Every structure is written in C-alpha cells, then in structure tokens.
Amino acid sequence: MSKLNVDTIEPEGASTTLTLGASGDTVALGTGAGVNFRSSRNMIINGAMQVSQRGTSTTTAGFIVDRIETVVSAVDELVCTYSQDSSGADGFANSYKINVDTAESAIAVDEYQRVTYKIEAQDCQGLKYGNASAESVTLSFHVKSNVTGTYAFSMVGDGGIRLIGGTYTISSSATWEKKTLTFTGDTAGIINDDVGTGLTLYFWLIAGTNFTSGSTNTSWMANTTASLAYGHAVNLGSTINNYWQVTGIQLEIGSVATPFEHKTYGQELAACKRYLYAFRKDGGGSTAIGTGIISGTTTISFIHLTLPVEMRTTPTLTVTDPTSSTISEGAADRAVTSQSIGPATKNNCLLSVTHAAGTAAGTTVRYSLTDTILLFSAEL
C-alpha cells in the first residue's frame, strides 16, 4: 500500500488542484501563492474554544476561555458576561461569547473593548520577519453577532512598535459567518527568539476615536494608537443583550485559508497548560494534590507541587475560595485560611499553606482541595 503525504502545493496558475490516482478526479484546494497543509500549521492555541480551565462564565473582563483575553478600558458603565458557550459554527462544539448585560451607548474617545490573543515570540520565528522573505499570514475565524456592520482587526509585532490591520463585515444578524484576512510579511520589523510576546491579535468590539482616527493600517507601519482600530464602525455595548461570538480562529503561514486544523482536547489542554494550570478537585468530596511538612511555626505547611508541563515562565498564583481545602496530619484535619506560592520554577513549586496549628514541626501532611482552585499563571 502506498501513501501520499502533502505539505505544500504551489499553484502554476490562479487555482490549485490535486489529482487523485488514475481516475483523474481532482480536488480544488484554493487559490493564492501556496496552500499550506502542514500539521501544527495553526499558530493559535485553543482556537476552537475547547479548553476553559478557569470555569465557564464570568462578568469580569480578562481570561475565561484559555488563551483568549478580553480587555476593557474606560468603558465605565459596560457590564458583560464572558463565557465558553456550548454552541458554535458547523463543526465546532464551543465558542467564546460576550453578552452585554449593562449597556453603554455613548462611547468616549478613550474607551474600548477588544478581544486579545498573544503568540509567544519563539513560536513566530518561521514568519521570517525582518527579512526580504518575510511570510504572509492568513487569519480565518467564524463569528456571530446580532450587531451587523464593520469591525476592525489589527495585529501588532516587533515589541509593540509595528502594526497591520484590516476590517471584516458581519452581514447577517445572529448568523455564523466565516471571515478571512491575509497580511503581508513584515520585512522591517523583527520578532525576538524568546518567551516574550511575538504577535498580538486584536478583535475590536468598541473603539473610541482615539483608536480609529488615524490612517489606514492595511500595510505594515509604525504602531500608532490612532490607527489601531482604523475602520471600526460598531459599538457592541450600545444595547443590552447585544452579543459577539467567535470560534475556529486560525492563523497560518501563506495567503490561503485552509480548513481549520482540529486537534484533540488533550492536545489543546496540554498546550494551554504552558500558560495556565489549574489544580482543582476531581469528582465529589475532596482530592489530595500534594504532600509536605509542617514548618517550625506549626501553622504553616510547605507542600511540594510538580507542574504537569514546563510553563512559559515562573508562574504566579491566584486562589479561589482559599478556605475550602484541608491540611491533614494523620487522621486530624487542620482548617486552612490561605495559600501563597513559595520558591518556584517553571516546573515545580512550594505552596505555603496557612492553617490551624499542627502538633509538631516536621510532621508529614497532605493537602486536599474541596472547592479551592489553584491557578498557576504564566500568561503573556
């Protein structure tokens, strides 16, 4: 049995086709400078919105679906629900949804709301930015909103000093639509080979004139605030129950949008854990997640935790419901009052747990979670 592996097919003309066997049947692959069928071609982690380690819904702007951040600035009356929604375009079980709970119809010049995705710099090296051979990239995504009109998208590189952008139009209310934008490679800007931010993607939902009054940004240019959301012409926050949903985000090298690269949940979860890892209980009751010893004060225990993957940087810790956990010394349980991160690396850490007094320093203890969630974050 023979097997054909196809990476990239270069077209001779305007259209690319693949001929199958002696039958002469052809499959249309698209048009452009090249069609990319490499595995791991999608530069976006969790583009299908499968992973949401922090939970499924919040009214606080920031992260809920892994790797997807919403940033709101100066929009003081706006209240939204941000959620992993269990619906999506055809072929997608989930989406990221923003629903307006309290409206803000009058947008001041300095107000904005945008959905942000940051790509680690060392993962951008294949773009060849800063060279004459810098690669074009194509962004594709599925979007749905009851607010029709023109939305801005922009991408920032080279440590935040280079900008390119464009717009897309939502034509039909409450209907999933696929959008595609292609951007030339940046021959002038560079992206460092490190764990910092290489590219930042912005999906604009609200933008005051401070962000829309500049010049067209469809070619790489010096980043200016006034051009970041150039062309944006809608206000998602204008009315209660306005909403915007997105799924199937893909950014790939080349000028053609290939079909979305679906990955397993396990693959996406492992990739997300480089930037966030949630220690939480598994099932009912409580779950022991680590062991350690009581310190000399007898009211603090140090618990060693091994992180499942190497994180991007040494993580920071956020604790939800800190008292819903337990330090156990033999058969005796000690009530917990707080947790903090002690000495840590990208691979492991000591957790400092404050609790009711134990019997003796050096006693072995185990640490169990009930409703407490430990969020170790190394987000860009």
Tab-separated table of C-alpha atoms in Angstrom, residues 183-325:
chain	number	residue	atom	x	y	z
A	183	PHE	CA	-1.500	40.082	5.802
A	184	THR	CA	1.857	40.501	4.103
A	185	GLY	CA	5.047	39.638	5.962
A	186	ASP	CA	6.829	42.407	7.827
A	187	THR	CA	10.205	42.902	6.159
A	188	ALA	CA	11.162	45.752	8.502
A	189	GLY	CA	10.062	44.591	11.949
A	190	ILE	CA	11.673	41.739	13.864
A	191	ILE	CA	10.471	39.233	16.433
A	192	ASN	CA	12.912	38.155	19.130
A	193	ASP	CA	13.518	34.455	19.717
A	194	ASP	CA	12.391	34.361	23.352
A	195	VAL	CA	9.430	33.660	25.656
A	196	GLY	CA	8.000	37.164	25.309
A	197	THR	CA	5.185	38.312	23.041
A	198	GLY	CA	5.826	37.920	19.317
A	199	LEU	CA	2.489	38.940	17.835
A	200	THR	CA	-0.634	40.369	19.454
A	201	LEU	CA	-4.000	39.966	17.732
A	202	TYR	CA	-6.848	42.392	18.464
A	203	PHE	CA	-10.517	41.825	17.634
A	204	TRP	CA	-12.156	45.215	18.238
A	205	LEU	CA	-15.718	45.437	19.588
A	206	ILE	CA	-15.823	49.012	20.926
A	207	ALA	CA	-13.382	51.753	19.923
A	208	GLY	CA	-13.408	55.475	20.675
A	209	THR	CA	-11.944	57.927	18.213
A	210	ASN	CA	-8.555	57.823	19.945
A	211	PHE	CA	-8.186	54.409	18.249
A	212	THR	CA	-9.987	54.984	14.931
A	213	SER	CA	-8.935	58.471	13.809
A	214	GLY	CA	-5.544	57.578	12.324
A	215	SER	CA	-4.641	56.323	8.873
A	216	THR	CA	-5.342	53.060	7.077
A	217	ASN	CA	-3.278	50.216	8.528
A	218	THR	CA	-3.533	47.583	5.804
A	219	SER	CA	0.253	47.632	5.259
A	220	TRP	CA	2.877	47.255	7.987
A	221	MET	CA	3.525	50.621	9.619
A	222	ALA	CA	4.778	52.194	12.808
A	223	ASN	CA	2.265	51.430	15.541
A	224	THR	CA	0.174	54.432	16.478
A	225	THR	CA	-2.755	54.381	18.901
A	226	ALA	CA	-4.975	56.298	16.476
A	227	SER	CA	-4.642	53.581	13.811
A	228	LEU	CA	-5.093	50.512	15.993
A	229	ALA	CA	-8.818	50.174	15.261
A	230	TYR	CA	-8.957	52.079	11.982
A	231	GLY	CA	-12.201	51.398	10.144
A	232	HIS	CA	-14.133	50.127	13.179
A	233	ALA	CA	-17.734	51.325	12.950
A	234	VAL	CA	-19.862	49.469	15.522
A	235	ASN	CA	-20.489	49.677	19.258
A	236	LEU	CA	-21.202	46.239	20.664
A	237	GLY	CA	-22.086	47.790	24.023
A	238	SER	CA	-24.877	50.001	22.729
A	239	THR	CA	-27.799	47.803	23.842
A	240	ILE	CA	-28.493	45.144	26.458
A	241	ASN	CA	-28.227	41.594	25.082
A	242	ASN	CA	-26.016	42.543	22.189
A	243	TYR	CA	-23.533	39.722	21.750
A	244	TRP	CA	-20.460	38.638	19.799
A	245	GLN	CA	-19.250	35.038	19.452
A	246	VAL	CA	-16.140	33.612	17.860
A	247	THR	CA	-14.685	30.173	17.222
A	248	GLY	CA	-12.384	28.395	14.787
A	249	ILE	CA	-9.642	31.040	14.952
A	250	GLN	CA	-6.724	30.015	12.751
A	251	LEU	CA	-3.570	31.962	11.847
A	252	GLU	CA	-1.297	30.224	9.341
A	253	ILE	CA	1.579	30.942	7.021
A	254	GLY	CA	0.511	31.604	3.440
A	255	SER	CA	-2.146	33.526	1.573
A	256	VAL	CA	-4.833	30.821	1.602
A	257	ALA	CA	-7.143	29.861	4.483
A	258	THR	CA	-7.053	26.071	4.741
A	259	PRO	CA	-9.693	24.087	6.645
A	260	PHE	CA	-9.453	24.525	10.406
A	261	GLU	CA	-6.843	22.270	11.989
A	262	HIS	CA	-8.861	20.392	14.588
A	263	LYS	CA	-6.827	18.982	17.469
A	264	THR	CA	-7.894	16.668	20.260
A	265	TYR	CA	-8.964	18.110	23.584
A	266	GLY	CA	-5.897	16.518	25.163
A	267	GLN	CA	-3.561	18.236	22.708
A	268	GLU	CA	-5.136	21.638	23.278
A	269	LEU	CA	-5.222	21.197	27.073
A	270	ALA	CA	-1.524	20.287	27.186
A	271	ALA	CA	-0.641	23.344	25.090
A	272	CYS	CA	-2.771	25.620	27.281
A	273	LYS	CA	-1.053	24.385	30.453
A	274	ARG	CA	2.154	26.133	29.400
A	275	TYR	CA	0.317	29.394	30.153
A	276	LEU	CA	-2.159	28.339	32.853
A	277	TYR	CA	-2.518	25.300	35.041
A	278	ALA	CA	-5.490	24.768	37.361
A	279	PHE	CA	-5.121	22.445	40.340
A	280	ARG	CA	-8.677	21.501	41.322
A	281	LYS	CA	-10.593	18.564	42.776
A	282	ASP	CA	-11.586	15.678	40.563
A	283	GLY	CA	-15.145	14.480	41.226
A	284	GLY	CA	-17.011	14.764	44.509
A	285	GLY	CA	-15.624	15.189	48.008
A	286	SER	CA	-12.020	16.308	48.274
A	287	THR	CA	-8.901	15.482	46.272
A	288	ALA	CA	-5.374	15.249	47.688
A	289	ILE	CA	-2.943	17.011	45.372
A	290	GLY	CA	0.330	17.000	47.306
A	291	THR	CA	2.267	16.219	50.465
A	292	GLY	CA	4.683	18.218	52.596
A	293	ILE	CA	5.698	19.065	56.136
A	294	ILE	CA	4.607	21.407	58.915
A	295	SER	CA	7.016	24.303	59.428
A	296	GLY	CA	8.545	25.474	62.682
A	297	THR	CA	5.588	27.728	63.454
A	298	THR	CA	3.199	24.707	63.268
A	299	THR	CA	0.627	26.943	61.491
A	300	ILE	CA	2.245	26.821	58.048
A	301	SER	CA	2.893	23.779	55.893
A	302	PHE	CA	5.017	23.619	52.768
A	303	ILE	CA	3.545	21.434	50.022
A	304	HIS	CA	5.610	20.380	47.012
A	305	LEU	CA	3.721	20.525	43.713
A	306	THR	CA	5.038	19.330	40.368
A	307	LEU	CA	3.594	21.190	37.388
A	308	PRO	CA	2.468	18.925	34.529
A	309	VAL	CA	4.343	20.776	31.772
A	310	GLU	CA	7.105	23.343	31.724
A	311	MET	CA	5.387	26.707	31.961
A	312	ARG	CA	6.410	29.712	29.892
A	313	THR	CA	7.908	31.482	32.918
A	314	THR	CA	7.863	31.036	36.685
A	315	PRO	CA	4.143	31.221	37.430
A	316	THR	CA	2.129	33.446	39.717
A	317	LEU	CA	-0.676	32.070	41.880
A	318	THR	CA	-4.329	33.034	42.180
A	319	VAL	CA	-6.507	31.152	44.669
A	320	THR	CA	-10.291	30.914	44.521
A	321	ASP	CA	-12.184	30.025	47.730
A	322	PRO	CA	-8.938	29.549	49.736
A	323	THR	CA	-10.608	28.124	52.867
A	324	SER	CA	-12.271	25.227	51.024
A	325	SER	CA	-9.213	23.000	51.391
